[in-house]
PDB file of C-alpha atoms in Angstrom:
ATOM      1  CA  UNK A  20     156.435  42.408 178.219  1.00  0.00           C
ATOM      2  CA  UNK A  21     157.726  41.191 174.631  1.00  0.00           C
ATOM      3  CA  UNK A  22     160.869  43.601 174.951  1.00  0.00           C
ATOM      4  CA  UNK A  23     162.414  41.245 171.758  1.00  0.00           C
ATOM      5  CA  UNK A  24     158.876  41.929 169.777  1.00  0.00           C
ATOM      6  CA  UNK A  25     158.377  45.258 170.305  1.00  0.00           C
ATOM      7  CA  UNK A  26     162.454  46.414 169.558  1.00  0.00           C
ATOM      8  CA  UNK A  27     161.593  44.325 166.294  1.00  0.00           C
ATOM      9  CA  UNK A  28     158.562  46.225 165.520  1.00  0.00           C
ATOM     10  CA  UNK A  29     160.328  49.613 166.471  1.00  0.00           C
ATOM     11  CA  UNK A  30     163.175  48.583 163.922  1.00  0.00           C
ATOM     12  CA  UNK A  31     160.803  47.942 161.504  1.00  0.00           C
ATOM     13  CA  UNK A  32     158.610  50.953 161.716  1.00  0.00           C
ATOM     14  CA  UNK A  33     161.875  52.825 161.326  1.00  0.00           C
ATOM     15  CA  UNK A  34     163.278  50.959 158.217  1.00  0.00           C
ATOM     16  CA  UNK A  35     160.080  52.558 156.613  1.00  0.00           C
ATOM     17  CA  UNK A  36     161.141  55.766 157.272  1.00  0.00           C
ATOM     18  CA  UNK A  37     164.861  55.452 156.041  1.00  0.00           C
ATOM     19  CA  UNK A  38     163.540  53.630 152.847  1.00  0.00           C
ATOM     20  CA  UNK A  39     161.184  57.019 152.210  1.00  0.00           C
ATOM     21  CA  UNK A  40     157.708  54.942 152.685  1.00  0.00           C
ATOM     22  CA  UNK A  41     155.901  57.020 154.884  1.00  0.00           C
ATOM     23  CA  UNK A  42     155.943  60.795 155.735  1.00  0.00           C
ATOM     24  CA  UNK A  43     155.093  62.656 159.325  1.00  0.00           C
ATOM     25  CA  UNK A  44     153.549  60.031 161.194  1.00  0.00           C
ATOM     26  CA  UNK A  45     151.665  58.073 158.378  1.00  0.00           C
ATOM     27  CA  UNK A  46     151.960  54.434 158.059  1.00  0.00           C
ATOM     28  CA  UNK A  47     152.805  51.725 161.067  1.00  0.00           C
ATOM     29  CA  UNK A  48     153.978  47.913 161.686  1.00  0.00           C
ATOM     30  CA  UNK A  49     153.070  45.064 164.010  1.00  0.00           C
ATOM     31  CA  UNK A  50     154.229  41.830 164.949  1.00  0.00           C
ATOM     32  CA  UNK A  51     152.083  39.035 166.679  1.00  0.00           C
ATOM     33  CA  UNK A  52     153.498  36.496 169.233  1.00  0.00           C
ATOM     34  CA  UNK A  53     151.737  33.275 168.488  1.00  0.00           C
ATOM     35  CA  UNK A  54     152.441  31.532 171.547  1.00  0.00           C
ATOM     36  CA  UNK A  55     150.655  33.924 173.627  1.00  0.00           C
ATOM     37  CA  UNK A  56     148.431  36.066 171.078  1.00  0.00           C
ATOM     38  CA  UNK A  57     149.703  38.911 171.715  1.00  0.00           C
ATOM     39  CA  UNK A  58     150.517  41.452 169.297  1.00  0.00           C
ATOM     40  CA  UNK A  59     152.607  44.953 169.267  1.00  0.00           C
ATOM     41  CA  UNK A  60     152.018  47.778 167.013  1.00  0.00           C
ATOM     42  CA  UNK A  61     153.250  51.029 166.985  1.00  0.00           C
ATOM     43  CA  UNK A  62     151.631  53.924 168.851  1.00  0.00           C
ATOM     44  CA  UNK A  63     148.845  56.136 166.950  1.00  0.00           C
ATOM     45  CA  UNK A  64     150.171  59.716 166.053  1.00  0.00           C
ATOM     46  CA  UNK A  65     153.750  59.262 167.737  1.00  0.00           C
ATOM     47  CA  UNK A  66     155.908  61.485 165.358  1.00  0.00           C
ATOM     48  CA  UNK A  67     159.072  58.441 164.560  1.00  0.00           C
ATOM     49  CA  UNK A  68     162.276  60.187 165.600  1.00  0.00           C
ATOM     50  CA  UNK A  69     160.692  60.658 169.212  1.00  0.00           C
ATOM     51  CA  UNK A  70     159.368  56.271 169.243  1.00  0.00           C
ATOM     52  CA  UNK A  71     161.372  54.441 171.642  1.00  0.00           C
ATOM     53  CA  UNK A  72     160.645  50.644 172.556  1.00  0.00           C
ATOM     54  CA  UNK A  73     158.772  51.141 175.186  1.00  0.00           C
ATOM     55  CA  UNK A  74     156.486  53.305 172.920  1.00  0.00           C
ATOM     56  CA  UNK A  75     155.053  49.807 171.186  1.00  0.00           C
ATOM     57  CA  UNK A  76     151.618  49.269 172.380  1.00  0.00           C
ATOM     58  CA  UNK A  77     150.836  45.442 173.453  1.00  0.00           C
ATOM     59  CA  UNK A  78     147.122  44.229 172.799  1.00  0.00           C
ATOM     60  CA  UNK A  79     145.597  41.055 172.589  1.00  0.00           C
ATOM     61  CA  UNK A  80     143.381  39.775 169.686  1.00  0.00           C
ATOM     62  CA  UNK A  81     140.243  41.427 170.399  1.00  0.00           C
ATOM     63  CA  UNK A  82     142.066  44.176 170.519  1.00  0.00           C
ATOM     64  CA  UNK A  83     142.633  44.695 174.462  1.00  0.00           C
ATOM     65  CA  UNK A  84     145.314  47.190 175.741  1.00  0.00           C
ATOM     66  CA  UNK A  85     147.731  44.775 177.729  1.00  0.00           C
ATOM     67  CA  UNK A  86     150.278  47.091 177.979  1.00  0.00           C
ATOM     68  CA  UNK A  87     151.153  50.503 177.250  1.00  0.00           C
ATOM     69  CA  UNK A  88     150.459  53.875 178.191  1.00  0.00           C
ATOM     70  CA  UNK A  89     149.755  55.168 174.457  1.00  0.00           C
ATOM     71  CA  UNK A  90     146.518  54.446 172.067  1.00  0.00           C
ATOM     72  CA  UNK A  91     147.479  52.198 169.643  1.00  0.00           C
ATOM     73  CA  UNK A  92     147.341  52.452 165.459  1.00  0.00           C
ATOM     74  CA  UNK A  93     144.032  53.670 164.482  1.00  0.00           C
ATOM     75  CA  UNK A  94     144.631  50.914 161.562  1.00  0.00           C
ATOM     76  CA  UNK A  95     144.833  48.159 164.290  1.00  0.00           C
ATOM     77  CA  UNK A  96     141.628  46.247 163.701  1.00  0.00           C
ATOM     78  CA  UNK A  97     142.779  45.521 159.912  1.00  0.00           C
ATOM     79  CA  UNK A  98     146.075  44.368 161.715  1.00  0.00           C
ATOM     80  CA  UNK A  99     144.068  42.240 164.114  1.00  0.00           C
ATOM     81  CA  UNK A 100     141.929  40.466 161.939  1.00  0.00           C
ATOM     82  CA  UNK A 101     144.611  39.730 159.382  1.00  0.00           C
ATOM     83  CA  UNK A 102     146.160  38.221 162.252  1.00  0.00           C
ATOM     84  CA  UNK A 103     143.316  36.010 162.872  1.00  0.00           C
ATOM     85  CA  UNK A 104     142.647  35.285 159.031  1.00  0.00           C
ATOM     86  CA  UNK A 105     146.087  34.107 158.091  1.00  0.00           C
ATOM     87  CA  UNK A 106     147.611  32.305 160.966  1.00  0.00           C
ATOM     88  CA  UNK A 107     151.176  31.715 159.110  1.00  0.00           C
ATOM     89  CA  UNK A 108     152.282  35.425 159.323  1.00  0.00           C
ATOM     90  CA  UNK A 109     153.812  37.300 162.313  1.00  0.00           C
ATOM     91  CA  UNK A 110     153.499  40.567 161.082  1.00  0.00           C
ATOM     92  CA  UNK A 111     152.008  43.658 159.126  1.00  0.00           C
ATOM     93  CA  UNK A 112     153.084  46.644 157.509  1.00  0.00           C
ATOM     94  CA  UNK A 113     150.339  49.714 156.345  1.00  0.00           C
ATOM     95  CA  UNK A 114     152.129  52.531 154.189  1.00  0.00           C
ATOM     96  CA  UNK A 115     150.881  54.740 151.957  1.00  0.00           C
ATOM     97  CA  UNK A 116     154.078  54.668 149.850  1.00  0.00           C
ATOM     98  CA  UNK A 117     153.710  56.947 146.916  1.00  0.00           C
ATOM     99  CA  UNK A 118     153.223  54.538 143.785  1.00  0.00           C
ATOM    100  CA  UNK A 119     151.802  51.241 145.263  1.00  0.00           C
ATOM    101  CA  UNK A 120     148.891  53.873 146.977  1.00  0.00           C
ATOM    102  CA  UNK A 121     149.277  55.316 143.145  1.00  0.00           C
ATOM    103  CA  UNK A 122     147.600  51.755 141.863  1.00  0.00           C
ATOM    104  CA  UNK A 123     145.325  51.715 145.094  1.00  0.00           C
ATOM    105  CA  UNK A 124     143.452  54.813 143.947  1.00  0.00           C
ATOM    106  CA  UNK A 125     143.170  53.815 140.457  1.00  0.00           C
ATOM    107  CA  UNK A 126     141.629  50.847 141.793  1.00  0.00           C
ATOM    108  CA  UNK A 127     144.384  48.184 139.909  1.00  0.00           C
ATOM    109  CA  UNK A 128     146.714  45.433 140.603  1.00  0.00           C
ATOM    110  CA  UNK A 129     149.704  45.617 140.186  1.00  0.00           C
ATOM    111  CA  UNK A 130     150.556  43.097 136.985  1.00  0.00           C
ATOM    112  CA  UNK A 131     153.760  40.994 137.375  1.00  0.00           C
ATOM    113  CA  UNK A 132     155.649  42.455 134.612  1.00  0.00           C
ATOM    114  CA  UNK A 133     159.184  40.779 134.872  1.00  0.00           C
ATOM    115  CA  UNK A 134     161.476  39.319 136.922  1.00  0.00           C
ATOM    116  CA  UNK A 135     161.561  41.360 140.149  1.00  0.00           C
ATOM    117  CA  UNK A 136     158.301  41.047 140.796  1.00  0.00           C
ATOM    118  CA  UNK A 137     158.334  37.595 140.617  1.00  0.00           C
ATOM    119  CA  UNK A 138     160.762  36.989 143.162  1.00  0.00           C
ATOM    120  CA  UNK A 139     158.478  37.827 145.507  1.00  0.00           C
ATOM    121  CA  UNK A 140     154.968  37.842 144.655  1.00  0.00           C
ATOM    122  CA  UNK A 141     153.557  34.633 142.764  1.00  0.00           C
ATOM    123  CA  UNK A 142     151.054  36.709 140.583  1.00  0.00           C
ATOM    124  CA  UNK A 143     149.666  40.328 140.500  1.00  0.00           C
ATOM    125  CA  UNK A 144     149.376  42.073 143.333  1.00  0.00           C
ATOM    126  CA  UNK A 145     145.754  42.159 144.311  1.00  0.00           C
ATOM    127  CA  UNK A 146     143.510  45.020 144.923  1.00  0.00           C
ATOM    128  CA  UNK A 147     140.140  45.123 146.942  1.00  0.00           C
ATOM    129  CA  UNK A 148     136.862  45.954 145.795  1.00  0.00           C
ATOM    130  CA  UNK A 149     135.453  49.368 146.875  1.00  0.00           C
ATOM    131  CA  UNK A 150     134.074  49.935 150.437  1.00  0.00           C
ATOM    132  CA  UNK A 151     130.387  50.808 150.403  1.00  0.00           C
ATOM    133  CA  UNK A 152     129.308  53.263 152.383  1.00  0.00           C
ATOM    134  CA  UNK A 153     127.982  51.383 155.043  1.00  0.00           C
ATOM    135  CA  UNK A 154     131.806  49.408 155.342  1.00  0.00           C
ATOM    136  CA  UNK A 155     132.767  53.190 155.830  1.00  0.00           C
ATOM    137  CA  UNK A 156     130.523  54.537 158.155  1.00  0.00           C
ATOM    138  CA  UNK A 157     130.561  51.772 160.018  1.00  0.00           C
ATOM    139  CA  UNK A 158     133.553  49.830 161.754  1.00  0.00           C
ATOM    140  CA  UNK A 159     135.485  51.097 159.250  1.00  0.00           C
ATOM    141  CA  UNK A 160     139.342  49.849 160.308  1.00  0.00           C
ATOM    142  CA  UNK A 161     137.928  46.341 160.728  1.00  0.00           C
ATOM    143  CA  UNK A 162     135.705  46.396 157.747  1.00  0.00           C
ATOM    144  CA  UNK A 163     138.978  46.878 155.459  1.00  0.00           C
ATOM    145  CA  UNK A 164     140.604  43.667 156.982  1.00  0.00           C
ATOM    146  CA  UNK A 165     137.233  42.021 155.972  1.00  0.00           C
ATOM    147  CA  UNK A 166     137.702  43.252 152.595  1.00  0.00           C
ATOM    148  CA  UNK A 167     141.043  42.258 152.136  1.00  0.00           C
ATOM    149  CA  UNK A 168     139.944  38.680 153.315  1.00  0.00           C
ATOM    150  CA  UNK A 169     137.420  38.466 150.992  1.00  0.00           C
ATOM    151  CA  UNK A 170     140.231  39.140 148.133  1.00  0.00           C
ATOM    152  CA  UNK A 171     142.235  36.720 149.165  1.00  0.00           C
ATOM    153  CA  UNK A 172     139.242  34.179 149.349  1.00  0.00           C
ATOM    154  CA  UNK A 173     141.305  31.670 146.464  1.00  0.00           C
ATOM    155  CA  UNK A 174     144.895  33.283 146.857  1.00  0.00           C
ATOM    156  CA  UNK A 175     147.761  32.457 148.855  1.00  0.00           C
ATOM    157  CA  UNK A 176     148.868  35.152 151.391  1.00  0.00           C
ATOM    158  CA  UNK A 177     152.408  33.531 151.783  1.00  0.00           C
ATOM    159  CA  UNK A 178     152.878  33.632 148.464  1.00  0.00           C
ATOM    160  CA  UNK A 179     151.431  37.532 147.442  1.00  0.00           C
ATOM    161  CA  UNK A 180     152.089  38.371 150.972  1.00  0.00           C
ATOM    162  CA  UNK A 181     150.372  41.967 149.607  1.00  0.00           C
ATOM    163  CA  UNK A 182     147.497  43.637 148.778  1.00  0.00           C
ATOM    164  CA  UNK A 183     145.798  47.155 147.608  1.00  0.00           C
ATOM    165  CA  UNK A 184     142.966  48.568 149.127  1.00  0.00           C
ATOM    166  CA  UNK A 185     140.763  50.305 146.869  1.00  0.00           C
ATOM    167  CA  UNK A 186     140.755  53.850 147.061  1.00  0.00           C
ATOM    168  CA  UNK A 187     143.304  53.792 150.253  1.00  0.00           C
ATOM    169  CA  UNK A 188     146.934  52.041 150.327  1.00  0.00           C
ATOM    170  CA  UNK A 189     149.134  48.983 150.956  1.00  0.00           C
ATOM    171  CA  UNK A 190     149.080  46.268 153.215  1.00  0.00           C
ATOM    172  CA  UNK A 191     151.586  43.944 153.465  1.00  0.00           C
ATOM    173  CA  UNK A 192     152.747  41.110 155.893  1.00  0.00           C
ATOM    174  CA  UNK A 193     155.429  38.241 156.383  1.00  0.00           C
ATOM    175  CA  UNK A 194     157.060  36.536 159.098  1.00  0.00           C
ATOM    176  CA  UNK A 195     158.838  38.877 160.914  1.00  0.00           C
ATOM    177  CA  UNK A 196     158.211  42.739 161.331  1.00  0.00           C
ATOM    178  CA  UNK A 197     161.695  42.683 159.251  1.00  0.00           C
ATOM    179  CA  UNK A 198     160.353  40.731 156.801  1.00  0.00           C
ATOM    180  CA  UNK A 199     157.051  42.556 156.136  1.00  0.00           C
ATOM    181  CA  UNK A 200     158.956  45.546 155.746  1.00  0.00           C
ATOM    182  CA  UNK A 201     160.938  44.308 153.147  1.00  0.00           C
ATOM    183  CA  UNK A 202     157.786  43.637 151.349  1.00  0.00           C
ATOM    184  CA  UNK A 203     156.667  46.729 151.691  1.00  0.00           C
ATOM    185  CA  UNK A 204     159.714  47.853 150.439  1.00  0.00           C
ATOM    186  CA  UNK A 205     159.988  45.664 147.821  1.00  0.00           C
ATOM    187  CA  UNK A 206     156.081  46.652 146.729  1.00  0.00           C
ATOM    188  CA  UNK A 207     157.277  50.011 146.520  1.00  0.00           C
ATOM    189  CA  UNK A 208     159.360  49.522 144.039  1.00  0.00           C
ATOM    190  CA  UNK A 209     157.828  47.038 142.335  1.00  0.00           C
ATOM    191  CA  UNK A 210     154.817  49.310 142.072  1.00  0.00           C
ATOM    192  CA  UNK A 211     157.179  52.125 140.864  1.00  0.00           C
ATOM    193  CA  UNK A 212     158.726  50.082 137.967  1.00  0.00           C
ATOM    194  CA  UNK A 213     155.367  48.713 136.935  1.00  0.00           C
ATOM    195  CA  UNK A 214     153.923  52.425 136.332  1.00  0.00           C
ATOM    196  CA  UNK A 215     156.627  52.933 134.157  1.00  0.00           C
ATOM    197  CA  UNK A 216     156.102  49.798 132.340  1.00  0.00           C
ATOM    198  CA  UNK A 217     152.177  50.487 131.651  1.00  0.00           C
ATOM    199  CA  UNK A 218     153.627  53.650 130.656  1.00  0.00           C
ATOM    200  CA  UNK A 219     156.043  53.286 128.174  1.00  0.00           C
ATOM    201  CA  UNK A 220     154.230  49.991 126.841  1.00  0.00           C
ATOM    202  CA  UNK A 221     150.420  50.054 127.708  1.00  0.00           C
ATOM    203  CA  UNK A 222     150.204  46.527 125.445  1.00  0.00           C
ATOM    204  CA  UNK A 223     152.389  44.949 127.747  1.00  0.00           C
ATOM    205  CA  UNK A 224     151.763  41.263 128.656  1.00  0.00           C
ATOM    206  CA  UNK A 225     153.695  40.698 131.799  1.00  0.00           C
ATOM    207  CA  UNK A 226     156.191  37.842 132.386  1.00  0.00           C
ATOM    208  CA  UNK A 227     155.424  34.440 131.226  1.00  0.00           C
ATOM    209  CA  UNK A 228     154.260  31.469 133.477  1.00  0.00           C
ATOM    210  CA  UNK A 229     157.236  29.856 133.241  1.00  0.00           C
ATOM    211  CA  UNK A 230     159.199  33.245 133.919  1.00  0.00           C
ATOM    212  CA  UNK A 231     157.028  33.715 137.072  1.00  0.00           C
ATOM    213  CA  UNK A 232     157.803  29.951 138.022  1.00  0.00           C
ATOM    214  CA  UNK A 233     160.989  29.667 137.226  1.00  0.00           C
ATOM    215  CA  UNK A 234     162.060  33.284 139.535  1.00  0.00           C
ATOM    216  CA  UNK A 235     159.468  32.672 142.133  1.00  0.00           C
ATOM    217  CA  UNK A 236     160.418  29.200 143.401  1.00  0.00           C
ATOM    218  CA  UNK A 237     163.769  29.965 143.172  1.00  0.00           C
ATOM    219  CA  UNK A 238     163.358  31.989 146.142  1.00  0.00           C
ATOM    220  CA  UNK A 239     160.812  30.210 147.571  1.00  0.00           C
ATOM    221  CA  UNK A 240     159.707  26.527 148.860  1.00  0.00           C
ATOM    222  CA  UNK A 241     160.999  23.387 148.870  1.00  0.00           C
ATOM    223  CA  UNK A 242     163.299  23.574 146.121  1.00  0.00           C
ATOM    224  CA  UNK A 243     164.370  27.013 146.296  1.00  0.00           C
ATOM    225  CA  UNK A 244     168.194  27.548 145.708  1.00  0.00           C
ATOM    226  CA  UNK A 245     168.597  31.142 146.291  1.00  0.00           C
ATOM    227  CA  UNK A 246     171.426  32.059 148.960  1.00  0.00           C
ATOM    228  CA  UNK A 247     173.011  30.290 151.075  1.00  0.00           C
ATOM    229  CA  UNK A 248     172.280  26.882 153.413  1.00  0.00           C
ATOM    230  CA  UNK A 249     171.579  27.839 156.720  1.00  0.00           C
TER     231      UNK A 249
END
């Protein structure tokens, strides 16, 4: 079932280890089929050079084992209702990359401070408030999607297709399990080049509107003119 899905979601779960996002068996990727609402994610615990295919786990939105012999991501309910949230994205990545997680424990977003950062994500990158302790003794994995929601209750998740969790890591999504992986990527070192920016320049402003503008539709919308015509 979903064969093309889940080798997509195996490839990106892997890209996240040859970029140096996660270690051991931290961190995991999913991709949703829209036509039938199904979604595969990556099996809970399975150490990456032993995943195969077959490994994916296929559940439906309520988070129903269709198929698969292995428990799925523990982080699957934030997956789920993301899913259900933003209906334009087909997939999401959870790391806990070493500098984006960085500005998720000290509780900030992630300014955009130039150019690179605005080719991808129109505005800082977001952080949640803190989960109270009744979020975190209760249903926990599904209480973080909520709280990621509720960030993104006047933002646009196609265009800051990220976001920090207080205290915890990155999420981040796009349209393929490729995609969100090169936003994860992308986050990484966007959140890497930021800390040195606060760093050597703790005044610093970030990029202008028109900077932001002028790099971010470039890439993106209507108008863009970055690459080639399809």
């Amino acid at each position: 079932m979903l064969d093309d899905l889940r080798a997509q979601v195996l490839e990106a779960n892997l890209e996240l280890v040859r970029r140096g996002l996660v270690l051991f068996t931290f961190g995991n990727v999913s991709g949703i089929d829209r036509q039938t609402g199904l979604v595969a994610i990556k099996p809970s615990g399975v150490p990456y050079e032993s995943m195969q295919t077959e490994h994916m786990v296929i559940t439906d939105l309520d988070g129903k084992i269709v198929e698969g012999d292995l428990r799925p991501s523990s982080d699957l309910a934030t997956h789920l209702l993301l899913y259900r949230e933003f209906p334009t994205i087909g997939a999401v990545v959870h790391t806990h990359s070493e500098y984006a997680t960085a500005w998720a424990q000290a509780g900030r977003s992630i300014p955009a401070y130039g150019t690179t950062h605005a080719d991808y994500f129109y505005g800082p990158v977001p952080v949640t408030e803190e989960l109270s302790a009744d979020d975190i003794n209760g249903d926990y994995v599904h209480n973080t999607g909520l709280a990621i929601v509720r960030r993104f209750h006047n933002l646009d998740p196609d265009a800051v297709p990220a976001v920090l969790v207080a205290g915890h890591a990155p999420f981040c999504w796009g349209k393929t399990p490729a995609d969100a992986a090169h936003n994860a990527v992308v986050l990484e070192s966007v959140a890497r080049m930021a800390f040195y920016t606060t760093t050597l320049n703790p005044e610093c402003k970030g990029v202008s509107q028109t900077l932001l503008d002028r790099h971010y539709f470039r890439k993106h919308g209507a108008r863009a003119t970055y690459g080639q015509k399809s």
